[in-house]
Amino acid sequence: MSFYNNGIFHHSSNLLSPWPEMMTPHKTKKIGLALGSGAARGLAHIGVLKVLEEEEIGIDVIAGTSIGAFIGALYAAGVSVAQMEEVALNVDWRRLARLIDPTFPSAGLIDGKKVSLFMSELLPVRTFEELQIPLAVIATDLETGEPLIIKKGQLLKALQAAVAFPGIFPPIRFGDRFLIDGGLCNPVPADVALDLGAEVVIGVCAIPAIRKPRTEAFLPEKKNERQPKRRFLDFFNSRNVENVVKDLWRQNNHEESEVAAMKIKLKAPGIFKVCAQSIAIMENEINALRLERNHLDILIRPDLNDITLLEFHRAAEAIQAGENATRLAIDKIKALARPIESSPFYDNV
């Protein structure tokens, strides 16, 4: 390689570059993806990955919680987005739910063996070391409540722990710990993506933002026909008494008809829904606090308000929501993913 120095051309076969800073303009920022929890809503992650691939946005590291850990593991293992979408759209989720092993309620309602088998059949690798993209999976220590970051060793066991939804699946024994869903402590693990070396972090939150106004409620007092007449009514004149009675009659009839209608329509939720919704309420509060604290360059939040946690059969809607939200953010993603610095040498070529 020849170069010019002090008026003399020199040649060196060992010198990598005569312009060491000017010849490396294509160094791009290391992009990390933080895929969050959300159960069925988390299928939106497939739509996010689909758009990133179409736009040729490379992912360097992935951190995942709950279903985000599973989809992140598939992608890091080399499973194509097209394959993931095909499985999500064509699996008979209702039939799969019927095949799940119910257990006597001790640590969880579902044994989870068939779910584990389902995951193992989709994963082409067995260890973190075999993955094509560095991955970290987040679980929660049941005893201490601390987050546990798993990024080496057995992949399937780590994923079982990451998706062990409390009350539904039993805790997973992991060495001398029992682990449950990582969404309880870190729903969108942006900080873990940074720890893996990411310079730009794209977070995907599949938990809808819920604006909960403070409300008051009451149940109307039941009528008691044996209750003695109130003496204070005697002090009212006949017209006022008649008006008061009419108002109370209309109000009570309206309230009683509403309560009766609610009794007919309302059905007590099943234990699956109670567990899932209870955890979802807690996760929503934790998620709001973590999103405020964690560093995120871009937050993708698909519109999933109408999809519940267990509606996996609505995969097409969730995936489309992920696509739509990512397309809205794609210009900002491209801007952040540009090379760290451009070279004046190359700019003038």
mmCIF file of C-alpha atoms in Angstrom:
data_model
loop_
_atom_site.group_PDB
_atom_site.id
_atom_site.type_symbol
_atom_site.label_atom_id
_atom_site.label_comp_id
_atom_site.label_asym_id
_atom_site.label_seq_id
_atom_site.Cartn_x
_atom_site.Cartn_y
_atom_site.Cartn_z
ATOM 1 C CA MET A 1 0.000 0.000 0.000
ATOM 2 C CA SER A 2 1.469 3.362 -1.044
ATOM 3 C CA PHE A 3 1.032 6.641 0.742
ATOM 4 C CA TYR A 4 2.490 10.133 0.608
ATOM 5 C CA ASN A 5 4.548 11.513 3.533
ATOM 6 C CA ASN A 6 7.003 14.442 3.600
ATOM 7 C CA GLY A 7 7.119 14.634 -0.165
ATOM 8 C CA ILE A 8 7.993 10.940 -0.580
ATOM 9 C CA PHE A 9 5.801 8.002 -1.578
ATOM 10 C CA HIS A 10 6.162 5.089 0.830
ATOM 11 C CA HIS A 11 4.970 1.517 0.462
ATOM 12 C CA SER A 12 4.012 -0.752 3.322
ATOM 13 C CA SER A 13 2.258 -4.115 3.211
ATOM 14 C CA ASN A 14 1.660 -4.091 6.967
ATOM 15 C CA LEU A 15 0.002 -0.708 7.261
ATOM 16 C CA LEU A 16 -3.750 -1.216 7.404
ATOM 17 C CA SER A 17 -4.714 2.309 6.401
ATOM 18 C CA PRO A 18 -2.819 5.534 5.575
ATOM 19 C CA TRP A 19 -5.857 7.431 6.876
ATOM 20 C CA PRO A 20 -6.842 5.428 9.971
ATOM 21 C CA GLU A 21 -9.681 7.752 10.965
ATOM 22 C CA MET A 22 -10.775 8.729 7.467
ATOM 23 C CA MET A 23 -10.980 5.198 6.117
ATOM 24 C CA THR A 24 -13.518 3.894 8.667
ATOM 25 C CA PRO A 25 -16.647 5.915 7.975
ATOM 26 C CA HIS A 26 -19.038 2.967 7.901
ATOM 27 C CA LYS A 27 -18.939 2.053 11.563
ATOM 28 C CA THR A 28 -22.607 1.965 12.569
ATOM 29 C CA LYS A 29 -23.974 2.256 16.046
ATOM 30 C CA LYS A 30 -24.631 -0.994 17.876
ATOM 31 C CA ILE A 31 -28.391 -1.452 17.988
ATOM 32 C CA GLY A 32 -30.090 -3.263 20.844
ATOM 33 C CA LEU A 33 -33.664 -4.491 20.920
ATOM 34 C CA ALA A 34 -35.552 -4.732 24.215
ATOM 35 C CA LEU A 35 -38.613 -6.929 23.718
ATOM 36 C CA GLY A 36 -41.138 -6.692 26.517
ATOM 37 C CA SER A 37 -43.779 -8.863 28.112
ATOM 38 C CA GLY A 38 -47.471 -8.947 27.235
ATOM 39 C CA ALA A 39 -48.492 -12.583 26.592
ATOM 40 C CA ALA A 40 -50.632 -12.712 23.420
ATOM 41 C CA ARG A 41 -50.065 -9.012 22.842
ATOM 42 C CA GLY A 42 -46.355 -9.803 22.580
ATOM 43 C CA LEU A 43 -46.960 -11.368 19.162
ATOM 44 C CA ALA A 44 -46.666 -7.754 18.003
ATOM 45 C CA HIS A 45 -42.886 -8.256 18.326
ATOM 46 C CA ILE A 46 -43.049 -10.323 15.135
ATOM 47 C CA GLY A 47 -44.494 -7.342 13.275
ATOM 48 C CA VAL A 48 -41.751 -5.100 14.672
ATOM 49 C CA LEU A 49 -39.008 -7.480 13.509
ATOM 50 C CA LYS A 50 -40.699 -7.806 10.119
ATOM 51 C CA VAL A 51 -40.476 -4.077 9.415
ATOM 52 C CA LEU A 52 -36.916 -3.790 10.776
ATOM 53 C CA GLU A 53 -35.847 -6.558 8.405
ATOM 54 C CA GLU A 54 -37.614 -4.950 5.450
ATOM 55 C CA GLU A 55 -35.825 -1.673 6.197
ATOM 56 C CA GLU A 56 -32.485 -3.511 6.636
ATOM 57 C CA ILE A 57 -32.048 -2.385 10.237
ATOM 58 C CA GLY A 58 -29.600 -4.866 11.737
ATOM 59 C CA ILE A 59 -29.977 -5.913 15.370
ATOM 60 C CA ASP A 60 -26.753 -6.475 17.313
ATOM 61 C CA VAL A 61 -28.057 -7.530 20.745
ATOM 62 C CA ILE A 62 -31.431 -8.559 22.163
ATOM 63 C CA ALA A 63 -32.815 -8.454 25.699
ATOM 64 C CA GLY A 64 -36.167 -10.099 26.283
ATOM 65 C CA THR A 65 -38.771 -10.523 28.987
ATOM 66 C CA SER A 66 -41.548 -13.137 28.972
ATOM 67 C CA ILE A 67 -42.866 -13.645 25.413
ATOM 68 C CA GLY A 68 -40.310 -11.064 24.296
ATOM 69 C CA ALA A 69 -37.597 -13.441 25.504
ATOM 70 C CA PHE A 70 -39.055 -16.308 23.463
ATOM 71 C CA ILE A 71 -39.481 -14.328 20.231
ATOM 72 C CA GLY A 72 -36.078 -12.749 20.765
ATOM 73 C CA ALA A 73 -34.526 -16.208 21.184
ATOM 74 C CA LEU A 74 -36.112 -17.448 17.959
ATOM 75 C CA TYR A 75 -34.766 -14.446 16.056
ATOM 76 C CA ALA A 76 -31.312 -14.719 17.643
ATOM 77 C CA ALA A 77 -31.239 -18.409 16.710
ATOM 78 C CA GLY A 78 -31.777 -17.616 13.037
ATOM 79 C CA VAL A 79 -35.492 -18.412 12.745
ATOM 80 C CA SER A 80 -36.831 -16.092 10.046
ATOM 81 C CA VAL A 81 -39.587 -13.603 10.719
ATOM 82 C CA ALA A 82 -41.593 -15.274 7.946
ATOM 83 C CA GLN A 83 -41.388 -18.598 9.794
ATOM 84 C CA MET A 84 -42.462 -17.010 13.079
ATOM 85 C CA GLU A 85 -45.390 -15.298 11.407
ATOM 86 C CA GLU A 86 -46.441 -18.507 9.676
ATOM 87 C CA VAL A 87 -46.496 -20.404 12.976
ATOM 88 C CA ALA A 88 -48.326 -17.622 14.827
ATOM 89 C CA LEU A 89 -51.005 -17.371 12.146
ATOM 90 C CA ASN A 90 -51.536 -21.056 11.495
ATOM 91 C CA VAL A 91 -51.318 -22.645 14.933
ATOM 92 C CA ASP A 92 -54.760 -23.525 16.257
ATOM 93 C CA TRP A 93 -54.283 -21.696 19.556
ATOM 94 C CA ARG A 94 -57.652 -22.753 20.928
ATOM 95 C CA ARG A 95 -56.853 -26.409 20.243
ATOM 96 C CA LEU A 96 -53.390 -25.969 21.767
ATOM 97 C CA ALA A 97 -54.986 -24.497 24.891
ATOM 98 C CA ARG A 98 -57.134 -27.620 25.256
ATOM 99 C CA LEU A 99 -54.024 -29.788 25.116
ATOM 100 C CA ILE A 100 -52.304 -27.943 27.963
ATOM 101 C CA ASP A 101 -51.834 -30.097 31.047
ATOM 102 C CA PRO A 102 -54.029 -28.851 33.902
ATOM 103 C CA THR A 103 -52.694 -29.703 37.347
ATOM 104 C CA PHE A 104 -54.045 -29.755 40.864
ATOM 105 C CA PRO A 105 -53.522 -26.138 41.997
ATOM 106 C CA SER A 106 -50.332 -26.260 44.015
ATOM 107 C CA ALA A 107 -47.791 -23.928 42.429
ATOM 108 C CA GLY A 108 -49.578 -23.310 39.122
ATOM 109 C CA LEU A 109 -52.717 -24.237 37.234
ATOM 110 C CA ILE A 110 -50.819 -25.605 34.231
ATOM 111 C CA ASP A 111 -47.993 -28.115 34.268
ATOM 112 C CA GLY A 112 -46.366 -26.484 31.241
ATOM 113 C CA LYS A 113 -44.750 -29.605 29.784
ATOM 114 C CA LYS A 114 -46.530 -29.243 26.469
ATOM 115 C CA VAL A 115 -45.681 -25.540 26.328
ATOM 116 C CA SER A 116 -42.035 -26.435 26.908
ATOM 117 C CA LEU A 117 -42.230 -29.059 24.157
ATOM 118 C CA PHE A 118 -43.809 -26.490 21.823
ATOM 119 C CA MET A 119 -40.919 -24.069 22.434
ATOM 120 C CA SER A 120 -38.244 -26.751 22.050
ATOM 121 C CA GLU A 121 -39.653 -27.837 18.682
ATOM 122 C CA LEU A 122 -39.439 -24.276 17.360
ATOM 123 C CA LEU A 123 -35.932 -23.586 18.674
ATOM 124 C CA PRO A 124 -33.120 -24.838 16.407
ATOM 125 C CA VAL A 125 -30.476 -24.480 19.160
ATOM 126 C CA ARG A 126 -30.173 -25.554 22.787
ATOM 127 C CA THR A 127 -27.695 -23.103 24.328
ATOM 128 C CA PHE A 128 -27.075 -19.366 24.373
ATOM 129 C CA GLU A 129 -23.620 -19.973 22.947
ATOM 130 C CA GLU A 130 -25.148 -21.295 19.702
ATOM 131 C CA LEU A 131 -27.166 -18.149 19.041
ATOM 132 C CA GLN A 132 -26.263 -15.885 16.128
ATOM 133 C CA ILE A 133 -27.102 -12.700 18.077
ATOM 134 C CA PRO A 134 -26.198 -12.129 21.749
ATOM 135 C CA LEU A 135 -29.298 -12.571 23.896
ATOM 136 C CA ALA A 136 -30.170 -11.912 27.532
ATOM 137 C CA VAL A 137 -33.324 -13.319 29.116
ATOM 138 C CA ILE A 138 -34.878 -11.785 32.210
ATOM 139 C CA ALA A 139 -36.636 -13.783 34.926
ATOM 140 C CA THR A 140 -37.672 -12.963 38.497
ATOM 141 C CA ASP A 141 -36.446 -14.709 41.630
ATOM 142 C CA LEU A 142 -39.611 -15.774 43.441
ATOM 143 C CA GLU A 143 -38.032 -15.572 46.915
ATOM 144 C CA THR A 144 -36.199 -12.244 46.678
ATOM 145 C CA GLY A 145 -38.080 -10.493 43.855
ATOM 146 C CA GLU A 146 -34.798 -9.538 42.222
ATOM 147 C CA PRO A 147 -34.384 -9.679 38.435
ATOM 148 C CA LEU A 148 -32.130 -12.460 37.164
ATOM 149 C CA ILE A 149 -30.348 -11.978 33.838
ATOM 150 C CA ILE A 150 -29.538 -15.194 31.982
ATOM 151 C CA LYS A 151 -27.251 -15.038 28.952
ATOM 152 C CA LYS A 152 -25.367 -18.318 28.855
ATOM 153 C CA GLY A 153 -25.947 -22.016 29.312
ATOM 154 C CA GLN A 154 -29.251 -23.825 28.742
ATOM 155 C CA LEU A 155 -31.564 -21.738 26.592
ATOM 156 C CA LEU A 156 -34.816 -23.676 26.956
ATOM 157 C CA LYS A 157 -34.691 -23.687 30.766
ATOM 158 C CA ALA A 158 -34.098 -19.935 30.773
ATOM 159 C CA LEU A 159 -37.090 -19.393 28.476
ATOM 160 C CA GLN A 160 -39.305 -21.587 30.636
ATOM 161 C CA ALA A 161 -38.458 -19.350 33.578
ATOM 162 C CA ALA A 162 -38.955 -16.164 31.572
ATOM 163 C CA VAL A 163 -42.533 -17.117 30.604
ATOM 164 C CA ALA A 164 -43.578 -18.704 33.928
ATOM 165 C CA PHE A 165 -46.616 -16.482 34.434
ATOM 166 C CA PRO A 166 -47.413 -16.522 38.191
ATOM 167 C CA GLY A 167 -50.427 -18.577 39.141
ATOM 168 C CA ILE A 168 -50.743 -20.058 35.645
ATOM 169 C CA PHE A 169 -47.399 -21.855 35.305
ATOM 170 C CA PRO A 170 -45.421 -23.208 38.254
ATOM 171 C CA PRO A 171 -42.081 -21.580 39.135
ATOM 172 C CA ILE A 172 -39.064 -23.049 37.346
ATOM 173 C CA ARG A 173 -36.254 -24.553 39.376
ATOM 174 C CA PHE A 174 -33.041 -22.910 38.190
ATOM 175 C CA GLY A 175 -30.088 -24.105 40.229
ATOM 176 C CA ASP A 176 -30.920 -23.189 43.818
ATOM 177 C CA ARG A 177 -33.574 -20.655 42.815
ATOM 178 C CA PHE A 178 -37.199 -20.722 41.767
ATOM 179 C CA LEU A 179 -37.884 -18.328 38.918
ATOM 180 C CA ILE A 180 -41.013 -16.755 37.464
ATOM 181 C CA ASP A 181 -41.925 -14.321 34.669
ATOM 182 C CA GLY A 182 -39.413 -11.481 34.274
ATOM 183 C CA GLY A 183 -42.203 -9.042 33.477
ATOM 184 C CA LEU A 184 -42.845 -8.648 37.187
ATOM 185 C CA CYS A 185 -39.609 -6.725 37.682
ATOM 186 C CA ASN A 186 -38.513 -5.513 34.240
ATOM 187 C CA PRO A 187 -41.264 -5.489 31.591
ATOM 188 C CA VAL A 188 -39.128 -3.779 28.897
ATOM 189 C CA PRO A 189 -35.449 -4.565 29.667
ATOM 190 C CA ALA A 190 -33.762 -1.589 28.017
ATOM 191 C CA ASP A 191 -31.080 -1.413 30.718
ATOM 192 C CA VAL A 192 -30.085 -5.016 29.986
ATOM 193 C CA ALA A 193 -29.706 -4.216 26.269
ATOM 194 C CA LEU A 194 -27.352 -1.393 27.236
ATOM 195 C CA ASP A 195 -25.358 -3.780 29.423
ATOM 196 C CA LEU A 196 -24.958 -6.051 26.399
ATOM 197 C CA GLY A 197 -23.200 -3.201 24.608
ATOM 198 C CA ALA A 198 -26.009 -1.488 22.712
ATOM 199 C CA GLU A 199 -25.439 2.155 21.792
ATOM 200 C CA VAL A 200 -28.987 2.660 20.521
ATOM 201 C CA VAL A 201 -31.859 0.896 22.286
ATOM 202 C CA ILE A 202 -35.207 0.245 20.644
ATOM 203 C CA GLY A 203 -37.786 -0.805 23.223
ATOM 204 C CA VAL A 204 -40.998 -2.596 22.308
ATOM 205 C CA CYS A 205 -43.766 -2.381 24.888
ATOM 206 C CA ALA A 206 -46.758 -4.652 24.341
ATOM 207 C CA ILE A 207 -48.502 -3.483 27.504
ATOM 208 C CA PRO A 208 -51.018 -0.783 26.573
ATOM 209 C CA ALA A 209 -50.827 2.510 28.397
ATOM 210 C CA ILE A 210 -53.885 2.700 30.616
ATOM 211 C CA ARG A 211 -55.161 6.012 31.830
ATOM 212 C CA LYS A 212 -57.074 5.229 34.988
ATOM 213 C CA PRO A 213 -59.088 8.151 36.332
ATOM 214 C CA ARG A 214 -59.986 8.012 39.991
ATOM 215 C CA THR A 215 -63.577 6.943 40.297
ATOM 216 C CA GLU A 216 -66.009 6.406 43.123
ATOM 217 C CA ALA A 217 -68.591 3.668 43.357
ATOM 218 C CA PHE A 218 -71.377 2.623 45.673
ATOM 219 C CA LEU A 219 -74.175 0.119 45.960
ATOM 220 C CA PRO A 220 -77.624 1.538 46.675
ATOM 221 C CA GLU A 221 -79.100 0.616 50.036
ATOM 222 C CA LYS A 222 -81.610 -2.199 49.853
ATOM 223 C CA LYS A 223 -85.180 -1.244 50.601
ATOM 224 C CA ASN A 224 -86.505 -2.464 53.928
ATOM 225 C CA GLU A 225 -90.265 -2.437 54.060
ATOM 226 C CA ARG A 226 -90.277 -2.933 57.859
ATOM 227 C CA GLN A 227 -88.276 0.212 58.413
ATOM 228 C CA PRO A 228 -90.415 2.674 60.412
ATOM 229 C CA LYS A 229 -91.564 5.815 58.731
ATOM 230 C CA ARG A 230 -89.260 8.745 59.207
ATOM 231 C CA ARG A 231 -90.854 11.369 61.472
ATOM 232 C CA PHE A 232 -89.027 14.246 59.831
ATOM 233 C CA LEU A 233 -91.229 13.883 56.728
ATOM 234 C CA ASP A 234 -94.075 15.206 58.816
ATOM 235 C CA PHE A 235 -92.443 18.581 58.720
ATOM 236 C CA PHE A 236 -92.756 18.805 54.965
ATOM 237 C CA ASN A 237 -95.873 19.985 53.297
ATOM 238 C CA SER A 238 -97.825 17.549 51.165
ATOM 239 C CA ARG A 239 -96.537 18.869 47.853
ATOM 240 C CA ASN A 240 -92.863 18.591 48.883
ATOM 241 C CA VAL A 241 -93.394 15.101 50.240
ATOM 242 C CA GLU A 242 -95.033 14.040 46.977
ATOM 243 C CA ASN A 243 -92.142 15.450 44.948
ATOM 244 C CA VAL A 244 -89.515 13.773 47.142
ATOM 245 C CA VAL A 245 -91.288 10.410 46.898
ATOM 246 C CA LYS A 246 -91.565 10.692 43.123
ATOM 247 C CA ASP A 247 -87.863 11.502 42.801
ATOM 248 C CA LEU A 248 -86.847 8.639 45.073
ATOM 249 C CA TRP A 249 -89.149 6.253 43.240
ATOM 250 C CA ARG A 250 -87.664 7.087 39.863
ATOM 251 C CA GLN A 251 -84.114 6.919 41.215
ATOM 252 C CA ASN A 252 -84.592 3.600 43.038
ATOM 253 C CA ASN A 253 -86.335 1.983 40.100
ATOM 254 C CA HIS A 254 -83.569 3.086 37.784
ATOM 255 C CA GLU A 255 -80.810 1.825 40.110
ATOM 256 C CA GLU A 256 -82.578 -1.456 40.817
ATOM 257 C CA SER A 257 -83.126 -2.096 37.119
ATOM 258 C CA GLU A 258 -79.437 -1.417 36.453
ATOM 259 C CA VAL A 259 -78.341 -3.778 39.221
ATOM 260 C CA ALA A 260 -80.764 -6.452 37.982
ATOM 261 C CA ALA A 261 -79.451 -6.081 34.438
ATOM 262 C CA MET A 262 -75.867 -6.362 35.682
ATOM 263 C CA LYS A 263 -76.704 -9.537 37.588
ATOM 264 C CA ILE A 264 -78.063 -11.072 34.393
ATOM 265 C CA LYS A 265 -75.152 -9.964 32.169
ATOM 266 C CA LEU A 266 -72.218 -10.252 34.568
ATOM 267 C CA LYS A 267 -70.549 -13.596 34.969
ATOM 268 C CA ALA A 268 -67.769 -14.141 37.479
ATOM 269 C CA PRO A 269 -64.413 -14.391 35.671
ATOM 270 C CA GLY A 270 -62.633 -17.739 35.621
ATOM 271 C CA ILE A 271 -59.481 -18.387 37.598
ATOM 272 C CA PHE A 272 -57.258 -18.057 34.505
ATOM 273 C CA LYS A 273 -58.600 -14.585 33.816
ATOM 274 C CA VAL A 274 -58.369 -13.582 37.474
ATOM 275 C CA CYS A 275 -54.685 -14.568 37.647
ATOM 276 C CA ALA A 276 -53.807 -13.072 34.277
ATOM 277 C CA GLN A 277 -55.624 -9.802 34.832
ATOM 278 C CA SER A 278 -54.293 -9.385 38.384
ATOM 279 C CA ILE A 279 -50.715 -9.739 37.179
ATOM 280 C CA ALA A 280 -51.449 -7.470 34.213
ATOM 281 C CA ILE A 281 -52.637 -4.696 36.545
ATOM 282 C CA MET A 282 -49.436 -4.947 38.600
ATOM 283 C CA GLU A 283 -47.250 -5.161 35.486
ATOM 284 C CA ASN A 284 -48.871 -2.044 34.071
ATOM 285 C CA GLU A 285 -47.897 -0.019 37.135
ATOM 286 C CA ILE A 286 -44.367 -1.465 37.202
ATOM 287 C CA ASN A 287 -44.028 -0.871 33.472
ATOM 288 C CA ALA A 288 -44.928 2.806 33.773
ATOM 289 C CA LEU A 289 -42.281 3.328 36.465
ATOM 290 C CA ARG A 290 -39.583 1.393 34.573
ATOM 291 C CA LEU A 291 -40.211 3.235 31.307
ATOM 292 C CA GLU A 292 -39.689 6.531 33.109
ATOM 293 C CA ARG A 293 -36.417 5.338 34.614
ATOM 294 C CA ASN A 294 -34.880 3.257 31.816
ATOM 295 C CA HIS A 295 -32.972 4.779 28.923
ATOM 296 C CA LEU A 296 -34.771 4.220 25.636
ATOM 297 C CA ASP A 297 -33.787 5.929 22.409
ATOM 298 C CA ILE A 298 -36.995 4.770 20.762
ATOM 299 C CA LEU A 299 -40.119 3.276 22.299
ATOM 300 C CA ILE A 300 -42.414 1.334 20.002
ATOM 301 C CA ARG A 301 -45.829 0.864 21.573
ATOM 302 C CA PRO A 302 -48.331 -0.923 19.302
ATOM 303 C CA ASP A 303 -52.022 -0.200 19.682
ATOM 304 C CA LEU A 304 -53.169 -3.398 21.427
ATOM 305 C CA ASN A 305 -55.880 -2.125 23.751
ATOM 306 C CA ASP A 306 -58.521 -4.408 22.312
ATOM 307 C CA ILE A 307 -56.447 -7.618 22.591
ATOM 308 C CA THR A 308 -56.415 -9.402 25.937
ATOM 309 C CA LEU A 309 -53.485 -11.279 27.425
ATOM 310 C CA LEU A 310 -54.733 -14.744 26.462
ATOM 311 C CA GLU A 311 -56.106 -14.051 22.965
ATOM 312 C CA PHE A 312 -53.320 -15.751 21.011
ATOM 313 C CA HIS A 313 -55.824 -16.566 18.256
ATOM 314 C CA ARG A 314 -55.741 -12.860 17.354
ATOM 315 C CA ALA A 315 -52.128 -13.141 16.198
ATOM 316 C CA ALA A 316 -52.779 -11.444 12.853
ATOM 317 C CA GLU A 317 -54.077 -8.305 14.586
ATOM 318 C CA ALA A 318 -51.178 -8.195 17.052
ATOM 319 C CA ILE A 319 -48.566 -8.630 14.300
ATOM 320 C CA GLN A 320 -50.193 -5.919 12.192
ATOM 321 C CA ALA A 321 -50.236 -3.575 15.180
ATOM 322 C CA GLY A 322 -46.498 -4.165 15.602
ATOM 323 C CA GLU A 323 -45.899 -3.384 11.931
ATOM 324 C CA ASN A 324 -47.950 -0.190 12.049
ATOM 325 C CA ALA A 325 -46.204 1.145 15.151
ATOM 326 C CA THR A 326 -42.742 0.391 13.740
ATOM 327 C CA ARG A 327 -43.468 2.100 10.424
ATOM 328 C CA LEU A 328 -44.430 5.228 12.354
ATOM 329 C CA ALA A 329 -41.029 5.174 14.084
ATOM 330 C CA ILE A 330 -38.883 3.975 11.184
ATOM 331 C CA ASP A 331 -37.515 7.402 10.163
ATOM 332 C CA LYS A 332 -36.282 8.045 13.681
ATOM 333 C CA ILE A 333 -34.800 4.535 13.845
ATOM 334 C CA LYS A 334 -32.934 5.078 10.567
ATOM 335 C CA ALA A 335 -31.599 8.413 11.774
ATOM 336 C CA LEU A 336 -30.260 6.892 14.990
ATOM 337 C CA ALA A 337 -28.818 3.897 13.138
ATOM 338 C CA ARG A 338 -26.685 6.022 10.803
ATOM 339 C CA PRO A 339 -22.881 5.731 10.961
ATOM 340 C CA ILE A 340 -21.312 7.250 14.050
ATOM 341 C CA GLU A 341 -19.252 9.672 11.968
ATOM 342 C CA SER A 342 -18.819 10.377 8.284
ATOM 343 C CA SER A 343 -15.430 10.833 6.709
ATOM 344 C CA PRO A 344 -14.476 14.042 4.904
ATOM 345 C CA PHE A 345 -12.280 11.864 2.690
ATOM 346 C CA TYR A 346 -15.195 9.717 1.545
ATOM 347 C CA ASP A 347 -17.598 12.655 1.438
ATOM 348 C CA ASN A 348 -15.385 14.284 -1.237
ATOM 349 C CA VAL A 349 -14.753 11.172 -3.308
#
